[in-house]
C-alpha atoms as an extended CHARMM CRD file, in Angstrom:
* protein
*
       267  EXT
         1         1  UNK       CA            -20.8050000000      228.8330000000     -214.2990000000  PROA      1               0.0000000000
         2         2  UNK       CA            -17.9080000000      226.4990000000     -213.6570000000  PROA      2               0.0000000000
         3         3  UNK       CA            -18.6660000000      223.8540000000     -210.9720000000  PROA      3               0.0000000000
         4         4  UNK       CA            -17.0900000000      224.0780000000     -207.5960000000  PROA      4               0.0000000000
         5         5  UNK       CA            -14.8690000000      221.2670000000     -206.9080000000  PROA      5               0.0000000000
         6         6  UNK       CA            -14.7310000000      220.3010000000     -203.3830000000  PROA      6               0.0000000000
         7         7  UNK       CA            -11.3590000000      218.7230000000     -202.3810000000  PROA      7               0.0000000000
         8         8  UNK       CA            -12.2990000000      214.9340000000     -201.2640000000  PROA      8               0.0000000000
         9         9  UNK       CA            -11.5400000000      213.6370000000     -197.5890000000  PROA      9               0.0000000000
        10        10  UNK       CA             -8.5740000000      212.1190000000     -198.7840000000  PROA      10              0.0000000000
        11        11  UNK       CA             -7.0460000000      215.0090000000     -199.7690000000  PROA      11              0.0000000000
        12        12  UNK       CA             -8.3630000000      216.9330000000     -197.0290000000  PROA      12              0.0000000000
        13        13  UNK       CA             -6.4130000000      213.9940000000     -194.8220000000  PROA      13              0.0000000000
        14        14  UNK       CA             -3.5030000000      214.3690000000     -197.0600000000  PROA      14              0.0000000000
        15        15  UNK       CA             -2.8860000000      218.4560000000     -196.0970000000  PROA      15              0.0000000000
        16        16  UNK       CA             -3.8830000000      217.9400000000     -192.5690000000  PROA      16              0.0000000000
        17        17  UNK       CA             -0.8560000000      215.1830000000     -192.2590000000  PROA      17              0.0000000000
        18        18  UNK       CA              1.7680000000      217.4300000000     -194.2120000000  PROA      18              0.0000000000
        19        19  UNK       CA              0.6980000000      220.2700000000     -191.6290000000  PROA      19              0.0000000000
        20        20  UNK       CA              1.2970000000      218.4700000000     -188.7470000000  PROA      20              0.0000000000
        21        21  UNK       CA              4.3850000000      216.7470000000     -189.8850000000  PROA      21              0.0000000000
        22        22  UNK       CA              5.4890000000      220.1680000000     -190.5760000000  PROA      22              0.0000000000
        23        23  UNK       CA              4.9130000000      221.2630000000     -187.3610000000  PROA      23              0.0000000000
        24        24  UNK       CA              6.4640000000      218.4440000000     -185.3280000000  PROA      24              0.0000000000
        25        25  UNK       CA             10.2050000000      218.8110000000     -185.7790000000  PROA      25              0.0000000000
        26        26  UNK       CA             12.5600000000      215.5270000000     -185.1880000000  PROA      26              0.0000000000
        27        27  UNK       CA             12.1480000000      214.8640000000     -181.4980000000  PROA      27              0.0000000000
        28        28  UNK       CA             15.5430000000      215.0560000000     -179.5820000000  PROA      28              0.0000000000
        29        29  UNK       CA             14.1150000000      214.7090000000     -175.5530000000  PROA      29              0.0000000000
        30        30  UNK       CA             11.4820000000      212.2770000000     -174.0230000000  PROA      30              0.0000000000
        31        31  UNK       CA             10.7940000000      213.4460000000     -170.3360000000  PROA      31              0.0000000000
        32        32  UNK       CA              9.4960000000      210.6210000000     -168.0710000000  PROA      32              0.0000000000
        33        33  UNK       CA              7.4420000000      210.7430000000     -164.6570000000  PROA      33              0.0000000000
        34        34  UNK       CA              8.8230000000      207.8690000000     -162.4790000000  PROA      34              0.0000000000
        35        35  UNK       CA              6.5130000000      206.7920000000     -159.9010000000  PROA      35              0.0000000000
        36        36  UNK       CA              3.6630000000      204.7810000000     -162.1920000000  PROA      36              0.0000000000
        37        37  UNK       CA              5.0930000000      205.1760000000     -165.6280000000  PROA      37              0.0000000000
        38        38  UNK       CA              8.6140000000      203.9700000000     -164.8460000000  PROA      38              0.0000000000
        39        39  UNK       CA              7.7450000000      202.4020000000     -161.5200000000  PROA      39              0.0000000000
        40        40  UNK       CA              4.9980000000      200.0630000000     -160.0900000000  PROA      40              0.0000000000
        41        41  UNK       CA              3.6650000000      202.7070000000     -157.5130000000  PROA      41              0.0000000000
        42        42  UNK       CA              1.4310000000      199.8700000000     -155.7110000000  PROA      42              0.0000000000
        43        43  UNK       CA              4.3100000000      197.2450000000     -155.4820000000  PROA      43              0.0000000000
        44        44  UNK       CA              7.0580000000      200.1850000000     -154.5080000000  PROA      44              0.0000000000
        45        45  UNK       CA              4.7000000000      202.9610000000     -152.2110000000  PROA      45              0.0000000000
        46        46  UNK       CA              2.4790000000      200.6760000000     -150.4330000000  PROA      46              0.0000000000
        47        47  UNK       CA              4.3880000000      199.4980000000     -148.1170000000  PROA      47              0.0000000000
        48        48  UNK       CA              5.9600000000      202.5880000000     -147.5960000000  PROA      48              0.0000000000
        49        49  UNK       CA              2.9260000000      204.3600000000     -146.7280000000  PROA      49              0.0000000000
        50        50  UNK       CA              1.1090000000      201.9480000000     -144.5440000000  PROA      50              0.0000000000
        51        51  UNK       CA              4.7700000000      202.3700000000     -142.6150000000  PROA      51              0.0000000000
        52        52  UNK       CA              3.7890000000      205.4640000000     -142.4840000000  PROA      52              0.0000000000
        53        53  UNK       CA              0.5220000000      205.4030000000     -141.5740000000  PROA      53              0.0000000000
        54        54  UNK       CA              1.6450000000      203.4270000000     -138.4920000000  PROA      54              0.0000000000
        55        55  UNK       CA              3.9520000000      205.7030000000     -137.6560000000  PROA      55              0.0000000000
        56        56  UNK       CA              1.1660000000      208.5880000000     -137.6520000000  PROA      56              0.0000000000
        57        57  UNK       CA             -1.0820000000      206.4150000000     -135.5320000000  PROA      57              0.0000000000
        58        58  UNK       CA             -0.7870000000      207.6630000000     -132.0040000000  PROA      58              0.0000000000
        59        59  UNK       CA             -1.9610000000      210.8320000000     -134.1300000000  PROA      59              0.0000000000
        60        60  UNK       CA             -4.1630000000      210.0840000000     -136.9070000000  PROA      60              0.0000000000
        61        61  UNK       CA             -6.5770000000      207.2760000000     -137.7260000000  PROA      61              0.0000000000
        62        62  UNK       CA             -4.5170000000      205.3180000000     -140.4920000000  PROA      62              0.0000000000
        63        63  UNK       CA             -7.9230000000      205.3360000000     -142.3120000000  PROA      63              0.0000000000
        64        64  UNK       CA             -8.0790000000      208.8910000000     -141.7840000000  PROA      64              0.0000000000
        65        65  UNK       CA             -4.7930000000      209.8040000000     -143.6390000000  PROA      65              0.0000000000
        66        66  UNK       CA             -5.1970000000      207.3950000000     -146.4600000000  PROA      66              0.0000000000
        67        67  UNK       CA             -7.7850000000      208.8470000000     -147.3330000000  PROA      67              0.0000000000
        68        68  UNK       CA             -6.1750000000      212.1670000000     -147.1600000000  PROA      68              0.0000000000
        69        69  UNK       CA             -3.5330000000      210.8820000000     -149.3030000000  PROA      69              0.0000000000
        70        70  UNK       CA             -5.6960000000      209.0300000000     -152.1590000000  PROA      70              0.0000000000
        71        71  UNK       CA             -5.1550000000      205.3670000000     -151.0660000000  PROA      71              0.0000000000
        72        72  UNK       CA             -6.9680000000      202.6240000000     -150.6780000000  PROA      72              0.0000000000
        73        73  UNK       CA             -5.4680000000      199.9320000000     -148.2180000000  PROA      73              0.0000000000
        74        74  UNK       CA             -7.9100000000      197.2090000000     -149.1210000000  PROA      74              0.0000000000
        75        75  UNK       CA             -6.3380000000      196.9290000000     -152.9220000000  PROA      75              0.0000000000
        76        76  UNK       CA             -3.6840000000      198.4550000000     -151.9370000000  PROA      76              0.0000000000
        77        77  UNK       CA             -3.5870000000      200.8660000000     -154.6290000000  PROA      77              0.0000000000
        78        78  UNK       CA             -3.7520000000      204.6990000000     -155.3200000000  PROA      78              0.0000000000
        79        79  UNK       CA             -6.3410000000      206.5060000000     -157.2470000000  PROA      79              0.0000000000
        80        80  UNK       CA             -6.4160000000      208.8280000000     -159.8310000000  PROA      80              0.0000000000
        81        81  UNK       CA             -5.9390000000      211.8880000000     -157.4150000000  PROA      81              0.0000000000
        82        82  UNK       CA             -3.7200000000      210.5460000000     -155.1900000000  PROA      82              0.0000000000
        83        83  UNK       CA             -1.9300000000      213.1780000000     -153.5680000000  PROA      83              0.0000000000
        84        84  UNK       CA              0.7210000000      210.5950000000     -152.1630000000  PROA      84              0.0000000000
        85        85  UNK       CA              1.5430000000      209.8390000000     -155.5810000000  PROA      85              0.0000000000
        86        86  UNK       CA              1.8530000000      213.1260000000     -157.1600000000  PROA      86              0.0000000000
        87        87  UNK       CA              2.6350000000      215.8580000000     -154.5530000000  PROA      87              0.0000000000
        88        88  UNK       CA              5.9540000000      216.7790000000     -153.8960000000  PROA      88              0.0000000000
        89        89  UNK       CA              7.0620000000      215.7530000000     -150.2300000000  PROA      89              0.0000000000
        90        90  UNK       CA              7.2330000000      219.3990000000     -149.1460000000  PROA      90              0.0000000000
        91        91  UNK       CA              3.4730000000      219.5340000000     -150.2390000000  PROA      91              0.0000000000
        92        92  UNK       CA              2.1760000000      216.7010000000     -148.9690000000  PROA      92              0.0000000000
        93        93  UNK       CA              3.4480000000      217.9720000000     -145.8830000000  PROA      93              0.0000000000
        94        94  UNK       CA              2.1580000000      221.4210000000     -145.9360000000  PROA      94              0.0000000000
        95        95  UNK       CA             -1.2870000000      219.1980000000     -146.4790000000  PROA      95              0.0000000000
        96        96  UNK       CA             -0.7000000000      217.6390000000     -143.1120000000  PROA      96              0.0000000000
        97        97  UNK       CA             -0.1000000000      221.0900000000     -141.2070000000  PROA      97              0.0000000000
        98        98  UNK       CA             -3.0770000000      222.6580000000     -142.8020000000  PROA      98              0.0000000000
        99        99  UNK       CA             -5.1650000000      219.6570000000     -142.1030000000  PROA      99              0.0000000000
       100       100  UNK       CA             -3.9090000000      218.8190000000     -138.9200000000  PROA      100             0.0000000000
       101       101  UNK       CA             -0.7560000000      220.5420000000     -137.0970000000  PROA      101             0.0000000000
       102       102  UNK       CA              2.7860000000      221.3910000000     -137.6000000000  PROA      102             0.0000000000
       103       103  UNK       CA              3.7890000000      218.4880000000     -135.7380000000  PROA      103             0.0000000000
       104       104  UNK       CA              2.5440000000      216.0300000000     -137.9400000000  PROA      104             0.0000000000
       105       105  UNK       CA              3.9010000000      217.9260000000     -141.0780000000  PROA      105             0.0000000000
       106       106  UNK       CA              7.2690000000      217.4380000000     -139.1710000000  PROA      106             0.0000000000
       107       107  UNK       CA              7.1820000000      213.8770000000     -138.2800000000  PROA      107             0.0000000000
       108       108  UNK       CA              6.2260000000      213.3980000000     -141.9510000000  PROA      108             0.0000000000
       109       109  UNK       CA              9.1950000000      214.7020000000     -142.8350000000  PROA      109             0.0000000000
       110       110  UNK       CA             11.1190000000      212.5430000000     -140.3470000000  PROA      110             0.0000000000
       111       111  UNK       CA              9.5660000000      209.6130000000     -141.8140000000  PROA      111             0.0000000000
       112       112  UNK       CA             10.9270000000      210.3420000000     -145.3730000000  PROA      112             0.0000000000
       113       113  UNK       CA             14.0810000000      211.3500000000     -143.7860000000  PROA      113             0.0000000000
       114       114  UNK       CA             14.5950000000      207.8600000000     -142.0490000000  PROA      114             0.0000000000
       115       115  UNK       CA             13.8050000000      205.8120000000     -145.0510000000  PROA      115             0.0000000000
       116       116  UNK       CA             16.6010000000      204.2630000000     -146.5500000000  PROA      116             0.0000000000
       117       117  UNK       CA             16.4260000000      205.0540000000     -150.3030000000  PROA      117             0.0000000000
       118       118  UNK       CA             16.4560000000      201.5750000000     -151.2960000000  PROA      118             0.0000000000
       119       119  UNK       CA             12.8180000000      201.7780000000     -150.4730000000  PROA      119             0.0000000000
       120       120  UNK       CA             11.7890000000      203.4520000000     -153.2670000000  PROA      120             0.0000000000
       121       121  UNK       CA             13.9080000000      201.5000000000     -155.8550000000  PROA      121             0.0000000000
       122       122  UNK       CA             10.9310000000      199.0940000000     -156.3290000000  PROA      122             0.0000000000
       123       123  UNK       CA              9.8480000000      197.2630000000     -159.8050000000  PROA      123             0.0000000000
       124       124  UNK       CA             10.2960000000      198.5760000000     -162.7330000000  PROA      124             0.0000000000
       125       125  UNK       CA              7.1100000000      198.5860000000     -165.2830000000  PROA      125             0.0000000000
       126       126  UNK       CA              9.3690000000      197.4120000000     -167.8820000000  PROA      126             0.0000000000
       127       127  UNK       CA             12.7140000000      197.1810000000     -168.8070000000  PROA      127             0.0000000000
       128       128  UNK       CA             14.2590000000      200.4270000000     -168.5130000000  PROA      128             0.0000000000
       129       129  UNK       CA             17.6640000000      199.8300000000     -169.9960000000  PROA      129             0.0000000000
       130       130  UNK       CA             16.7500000000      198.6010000000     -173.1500000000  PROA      130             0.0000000000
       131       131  UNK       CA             13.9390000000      201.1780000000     -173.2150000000  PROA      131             0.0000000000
       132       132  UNK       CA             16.3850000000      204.0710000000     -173.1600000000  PROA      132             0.0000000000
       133       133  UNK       CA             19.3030000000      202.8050000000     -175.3060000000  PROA      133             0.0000000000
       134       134  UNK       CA             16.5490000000      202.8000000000     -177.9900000000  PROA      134             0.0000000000
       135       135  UNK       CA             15.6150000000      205.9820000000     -177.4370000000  PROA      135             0.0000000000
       136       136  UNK       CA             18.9760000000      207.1490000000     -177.9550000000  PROA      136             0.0000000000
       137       137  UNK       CA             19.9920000000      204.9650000000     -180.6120000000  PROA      137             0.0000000000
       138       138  UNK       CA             16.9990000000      207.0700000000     -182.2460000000  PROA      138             0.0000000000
       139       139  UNK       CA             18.4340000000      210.2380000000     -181.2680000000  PROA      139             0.0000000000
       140       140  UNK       CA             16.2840000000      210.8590000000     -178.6120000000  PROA      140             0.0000000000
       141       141  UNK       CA             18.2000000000      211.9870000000     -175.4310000000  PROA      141             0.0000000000
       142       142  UNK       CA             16.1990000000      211.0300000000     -171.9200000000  PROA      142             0.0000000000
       143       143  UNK       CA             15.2660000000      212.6850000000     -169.4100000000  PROA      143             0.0000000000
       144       144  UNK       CA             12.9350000000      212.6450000000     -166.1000000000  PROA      144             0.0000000000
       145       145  UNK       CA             10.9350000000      214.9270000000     -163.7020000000  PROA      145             0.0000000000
       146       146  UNK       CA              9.5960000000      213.3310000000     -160.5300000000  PROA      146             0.0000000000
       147       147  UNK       CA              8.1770000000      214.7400000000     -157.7640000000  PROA      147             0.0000000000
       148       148  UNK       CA              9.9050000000      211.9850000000     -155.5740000000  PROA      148             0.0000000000
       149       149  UNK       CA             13.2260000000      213.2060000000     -153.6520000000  PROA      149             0.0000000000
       150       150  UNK       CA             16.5140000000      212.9560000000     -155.5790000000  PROA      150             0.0000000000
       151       151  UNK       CA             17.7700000000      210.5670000000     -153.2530000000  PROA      151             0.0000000000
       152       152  UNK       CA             15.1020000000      208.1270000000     -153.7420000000  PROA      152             0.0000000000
       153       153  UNK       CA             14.7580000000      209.2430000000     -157.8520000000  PROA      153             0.0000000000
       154       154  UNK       CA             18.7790000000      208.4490000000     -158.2620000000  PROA      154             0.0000000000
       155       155  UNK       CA             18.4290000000      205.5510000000     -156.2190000000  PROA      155             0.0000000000
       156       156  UNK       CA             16.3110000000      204.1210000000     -158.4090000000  PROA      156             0.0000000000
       157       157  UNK       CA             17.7230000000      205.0080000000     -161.4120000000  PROA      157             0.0000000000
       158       158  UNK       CA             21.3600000000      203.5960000000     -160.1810000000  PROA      158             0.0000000000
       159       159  UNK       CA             18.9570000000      200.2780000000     -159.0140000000  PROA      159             0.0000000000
       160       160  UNK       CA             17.7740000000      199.4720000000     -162.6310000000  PROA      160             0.0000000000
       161       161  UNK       CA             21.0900000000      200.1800000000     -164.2650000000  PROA      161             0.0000000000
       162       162  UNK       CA             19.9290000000      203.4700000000     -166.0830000000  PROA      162             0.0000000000
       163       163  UNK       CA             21.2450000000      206.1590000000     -164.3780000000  PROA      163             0.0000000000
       164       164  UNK       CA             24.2210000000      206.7280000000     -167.2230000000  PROA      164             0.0000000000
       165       165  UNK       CA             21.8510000000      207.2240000000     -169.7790000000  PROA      165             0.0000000000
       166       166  UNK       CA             19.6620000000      210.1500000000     -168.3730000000  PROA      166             0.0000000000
       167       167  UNK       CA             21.2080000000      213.0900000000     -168.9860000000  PROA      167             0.0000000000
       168       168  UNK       CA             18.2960000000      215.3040000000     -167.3700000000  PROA      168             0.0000000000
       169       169  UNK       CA             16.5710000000      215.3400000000     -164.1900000000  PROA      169             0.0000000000
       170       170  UNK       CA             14.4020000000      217.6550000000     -162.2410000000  PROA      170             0.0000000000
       171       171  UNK       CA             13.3510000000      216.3960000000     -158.4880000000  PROA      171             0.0000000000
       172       172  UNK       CA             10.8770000000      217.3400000000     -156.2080000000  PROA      172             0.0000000000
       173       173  UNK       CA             13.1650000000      218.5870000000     -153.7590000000  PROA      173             0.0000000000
       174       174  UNK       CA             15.2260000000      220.3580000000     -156.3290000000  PROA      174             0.0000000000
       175       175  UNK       CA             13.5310000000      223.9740000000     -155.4620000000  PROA      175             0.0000000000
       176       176  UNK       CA             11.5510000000      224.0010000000     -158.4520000000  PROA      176             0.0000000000
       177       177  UNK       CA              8.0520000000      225.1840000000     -158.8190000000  PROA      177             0.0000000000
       178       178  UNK       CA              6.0910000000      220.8370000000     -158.7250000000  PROA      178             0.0000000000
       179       179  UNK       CA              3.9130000000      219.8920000000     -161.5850000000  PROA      179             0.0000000000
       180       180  UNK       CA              1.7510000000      220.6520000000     -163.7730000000  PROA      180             0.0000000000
       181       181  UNK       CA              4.0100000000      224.2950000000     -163.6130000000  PROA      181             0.0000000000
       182       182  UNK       CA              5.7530000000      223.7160000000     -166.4340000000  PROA      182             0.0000000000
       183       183  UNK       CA              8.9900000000      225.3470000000     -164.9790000000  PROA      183             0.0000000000
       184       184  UNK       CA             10.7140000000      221.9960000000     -164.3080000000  PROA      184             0.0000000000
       185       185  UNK       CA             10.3870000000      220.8310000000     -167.8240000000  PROA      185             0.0000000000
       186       186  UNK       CA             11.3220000000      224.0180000000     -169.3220000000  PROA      186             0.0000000000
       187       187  UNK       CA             14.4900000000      223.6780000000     -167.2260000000  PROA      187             0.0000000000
       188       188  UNK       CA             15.1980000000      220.1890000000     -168.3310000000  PROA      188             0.0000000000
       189       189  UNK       CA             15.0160000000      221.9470000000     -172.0220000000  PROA      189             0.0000000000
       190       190  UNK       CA             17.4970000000      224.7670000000     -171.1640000000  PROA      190             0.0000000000
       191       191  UNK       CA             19.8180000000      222.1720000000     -169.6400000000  PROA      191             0.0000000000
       192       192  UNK       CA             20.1780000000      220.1130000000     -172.5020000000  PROA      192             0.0000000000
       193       193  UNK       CA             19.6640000000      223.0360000000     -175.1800000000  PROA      193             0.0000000000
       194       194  UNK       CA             16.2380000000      221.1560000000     -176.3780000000  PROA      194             0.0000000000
       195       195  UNK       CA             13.3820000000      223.1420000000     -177.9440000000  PROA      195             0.0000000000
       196       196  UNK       CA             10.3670000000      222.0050000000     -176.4490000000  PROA      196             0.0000000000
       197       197  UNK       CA              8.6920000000      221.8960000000     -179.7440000000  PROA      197             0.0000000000
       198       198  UNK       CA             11.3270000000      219.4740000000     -179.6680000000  PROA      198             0.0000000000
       199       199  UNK       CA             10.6500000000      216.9290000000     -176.8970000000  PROA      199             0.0000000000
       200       200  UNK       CA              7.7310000000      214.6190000000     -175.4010000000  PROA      200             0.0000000000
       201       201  UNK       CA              6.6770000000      214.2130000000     -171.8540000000  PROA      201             0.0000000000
       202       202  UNK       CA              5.1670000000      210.9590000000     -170.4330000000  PROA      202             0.0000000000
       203       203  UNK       CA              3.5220000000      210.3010000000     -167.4440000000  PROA      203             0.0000000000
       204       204  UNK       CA              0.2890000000      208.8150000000     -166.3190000000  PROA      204             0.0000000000
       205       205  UNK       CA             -1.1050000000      211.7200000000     -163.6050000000  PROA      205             0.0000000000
       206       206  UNK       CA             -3.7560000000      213.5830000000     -166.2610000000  PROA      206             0.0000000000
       207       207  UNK       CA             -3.3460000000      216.5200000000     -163.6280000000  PROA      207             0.0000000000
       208       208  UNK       CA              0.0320000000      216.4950000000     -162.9820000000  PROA      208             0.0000000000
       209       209  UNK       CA              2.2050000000      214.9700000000     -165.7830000000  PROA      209             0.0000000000
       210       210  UNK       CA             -0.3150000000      216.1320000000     -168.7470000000  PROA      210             0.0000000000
       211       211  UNK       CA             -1.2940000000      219.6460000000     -167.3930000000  PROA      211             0.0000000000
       212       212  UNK       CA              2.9610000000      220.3430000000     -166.4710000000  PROA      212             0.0000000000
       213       213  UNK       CA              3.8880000000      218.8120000000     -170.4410000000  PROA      213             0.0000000000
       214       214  UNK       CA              0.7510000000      220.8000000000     -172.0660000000  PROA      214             0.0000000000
       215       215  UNK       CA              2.1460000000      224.4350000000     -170.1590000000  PROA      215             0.0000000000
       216       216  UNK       CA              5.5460000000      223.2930000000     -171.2550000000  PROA      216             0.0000000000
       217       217  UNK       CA              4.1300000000      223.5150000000     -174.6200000000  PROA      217             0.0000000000
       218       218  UNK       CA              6.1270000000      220.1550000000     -175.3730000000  PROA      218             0.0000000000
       219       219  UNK       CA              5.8580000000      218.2520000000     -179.0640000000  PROA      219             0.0000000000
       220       220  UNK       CA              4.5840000000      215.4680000000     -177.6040000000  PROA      220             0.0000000000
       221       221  UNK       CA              2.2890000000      215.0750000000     -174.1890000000  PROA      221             0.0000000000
       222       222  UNK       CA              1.8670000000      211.4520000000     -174.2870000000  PROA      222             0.0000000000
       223       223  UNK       CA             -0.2390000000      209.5600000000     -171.1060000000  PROA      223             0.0000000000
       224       224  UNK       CA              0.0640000000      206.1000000000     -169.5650000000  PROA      224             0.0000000000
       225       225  UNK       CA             -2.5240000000      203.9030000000     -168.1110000000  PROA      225             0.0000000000
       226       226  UNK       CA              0.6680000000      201.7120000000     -166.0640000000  PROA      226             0.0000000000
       227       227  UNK       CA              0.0730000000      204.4990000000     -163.3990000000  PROA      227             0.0000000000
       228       228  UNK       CA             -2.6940000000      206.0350000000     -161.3340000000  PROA      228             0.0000000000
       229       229  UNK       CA             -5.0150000000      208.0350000000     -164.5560000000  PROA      229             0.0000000000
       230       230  UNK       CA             -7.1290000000      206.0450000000     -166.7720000000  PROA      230             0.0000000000
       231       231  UNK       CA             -7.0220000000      206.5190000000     -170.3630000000  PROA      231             0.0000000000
       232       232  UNK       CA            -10.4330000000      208.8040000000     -170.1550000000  PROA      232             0.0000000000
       233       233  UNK       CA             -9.1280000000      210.7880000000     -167.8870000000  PROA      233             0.0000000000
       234       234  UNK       CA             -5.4490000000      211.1080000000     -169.4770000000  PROA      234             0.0000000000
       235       235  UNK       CA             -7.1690000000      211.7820000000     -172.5640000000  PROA      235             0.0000000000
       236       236  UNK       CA             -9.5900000000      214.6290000000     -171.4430000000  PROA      236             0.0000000000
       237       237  UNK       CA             -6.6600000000      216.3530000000     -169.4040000000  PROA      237             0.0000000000
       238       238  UNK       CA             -5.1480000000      217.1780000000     -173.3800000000  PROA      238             0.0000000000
       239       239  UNK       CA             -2.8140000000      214.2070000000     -173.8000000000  PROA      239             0.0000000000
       240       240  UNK       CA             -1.7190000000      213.7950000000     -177.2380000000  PROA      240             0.0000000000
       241       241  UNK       CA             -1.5430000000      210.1720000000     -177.4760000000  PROA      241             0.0000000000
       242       242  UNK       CA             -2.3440000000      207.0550000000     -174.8650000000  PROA      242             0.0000000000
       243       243  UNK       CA             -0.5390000000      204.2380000000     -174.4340000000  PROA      243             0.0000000000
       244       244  UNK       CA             -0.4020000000      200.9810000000     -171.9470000000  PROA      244             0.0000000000
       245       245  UNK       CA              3.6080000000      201.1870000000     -171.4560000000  PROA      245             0.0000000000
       246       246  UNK       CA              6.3640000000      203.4170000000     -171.6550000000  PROA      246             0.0000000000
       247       247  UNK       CA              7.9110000000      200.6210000000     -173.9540000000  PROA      247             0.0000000000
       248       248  UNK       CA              5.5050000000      202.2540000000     -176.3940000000  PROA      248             0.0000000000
       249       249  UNK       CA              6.7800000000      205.5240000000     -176.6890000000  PROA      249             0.0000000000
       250       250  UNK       CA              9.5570000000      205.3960000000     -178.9920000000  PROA      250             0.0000000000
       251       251  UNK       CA              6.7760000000      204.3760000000     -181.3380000000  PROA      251             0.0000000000
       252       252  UNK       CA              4.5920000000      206.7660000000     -180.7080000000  PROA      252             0.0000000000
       253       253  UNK       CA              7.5500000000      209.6660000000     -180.8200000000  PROA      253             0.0000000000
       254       254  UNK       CA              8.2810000000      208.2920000000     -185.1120000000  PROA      254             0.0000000000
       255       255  UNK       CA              4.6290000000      208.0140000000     -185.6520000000  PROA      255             0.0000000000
       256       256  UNK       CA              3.9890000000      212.1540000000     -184.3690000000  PROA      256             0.0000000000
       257       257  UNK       CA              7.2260000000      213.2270000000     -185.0600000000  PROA      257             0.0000000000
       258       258  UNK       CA              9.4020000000      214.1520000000     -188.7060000000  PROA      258             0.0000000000
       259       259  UNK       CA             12.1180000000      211.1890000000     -188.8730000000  PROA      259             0.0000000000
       260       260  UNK       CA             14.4090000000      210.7680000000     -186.0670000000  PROA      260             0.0000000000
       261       261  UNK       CA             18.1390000000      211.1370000000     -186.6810000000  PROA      261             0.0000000000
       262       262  UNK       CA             20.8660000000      209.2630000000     -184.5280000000  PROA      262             0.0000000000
       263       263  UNK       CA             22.7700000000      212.5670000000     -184.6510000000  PROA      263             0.0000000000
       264       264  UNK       CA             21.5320000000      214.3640000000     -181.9190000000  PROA      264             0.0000000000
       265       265  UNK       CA             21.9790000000      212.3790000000     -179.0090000000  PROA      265             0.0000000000
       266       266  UNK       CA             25.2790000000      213.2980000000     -176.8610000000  PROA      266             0.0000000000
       267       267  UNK       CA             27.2240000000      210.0630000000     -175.0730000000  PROA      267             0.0000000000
């Protein structure tokens, strides 16, 4: 009988490639989280919640609620889980009711209220302006879906000069279901006319930012380790690539995706 000819790994390699390359269309949206892949949560948020945690103290043991809220005062950093970090305001204080009383879910929201939004325009992780006017050189519009309020999100957009060139946003307080529902991406998608076969999502909350990009059923679900998720965990939670930065993005977008073309992007 004729021998069977096995196809080497090379080949094998070869077909696999063309099959995903077929699959991932030119990519024409990149969706960032803010707070920890735009923005140094520890530098920005830690002040802003040990002010809060002194305003809560006639009520709660500042220990007490940081702990609640995923932060540790001694490094003054958040961890993986933080709820601080990736809850939507309205949940955070829904948290407080249910773990203490109504009244502390309302001077919560007093607190926030109060702030100026200047407090959450904060450092940027890198530089956002020439980040995005690659990505739309490439084609690539931007986007961004935070569950920060608008009024702190636009803030900090108009504070780092970027605010022109996102043509997408989705809040927290927008009255959208939060992360991981992948509602507010899909939005961002019908707004701009974007398959989401079609666009990547970034962010470095494994629960939040990967679960909401992976139910979106985005392209690209890309984690980074600037934020509160290490690479582990980002990569367990489904991610489809990790990076450091969101300066590597645009890189990884021409590496998964069939070329980019500079006509998609609107001014």
């Amino acid at each position: 009988p004729a021998p069977v000819l096995k196809p080497s790994f090379f080949v094998l390699a070869m077909l696999c490639s063309r099959s995903i390359r077929a699959v991932l269309r030119p990519c024409r949206l990149v969706v960032f989280d803010k707070d920890g892949t735009l923005l140094d949560d520890a530098k920005t948020w830690a002040p802003v919640i040990e002010q809060l945690g002194a305003r809560l103290a006639s009520r709660v043991e500042p220990a007490q609620l940081y702990e609640l809220l995923g932060y540790e005062p001694r490094t003054q950093h958040f961890g993986s889980r933080s709820v601080f970090m990736t809850a939507t305001n309205n949940e955070i204080a829904e948290i407080l009711a249910a773990k203490f009383d109504a009244e502390m879910a309302t001077e919560f929201r007093r607190f926030f209220r109060e702030l100026p939004p200047s407090a959450g325009c904060g450092a940027a992780l890198t530089p956002l302006r020439p980040l995005f006017e690659d990505l739309r050189a490439a084609g690539v519009l931007v986007g961004m879906l935070t569950s920060d309020d608008r009024v702190f999100a636009e803030a900090f957009l108009k504070h780092h000069d970027v605010l022109d060139l996102v043509s997408a946003s989705v809040c927290g307080d927008d009255g959208l279901a939060p992360k991981p529902s992948a509602e507010p991406l899909m939005k961002i998608c019908e707004r701009l006319g974007v398959d989401p076969q079609e666009a990547a999502m970034v962010g470095d909350s494994a629960d939040r930012d990967i679960g909401a990009g992976l139910a979106a059923n985005f392209g690209s679900v890309i984690g980074v380790t600037s934020g509160i998720s290490p690479a582990d965990e980002l990569a367990s939670a489904g991610a489809h690539a990790v990076v450091s930065n969101a300066s590597e993005v645009l890189g990884v977008v021409r590496r998964r995706h069939a070329a980019l073309t500079a006509t998609w992007a609107s001014p």
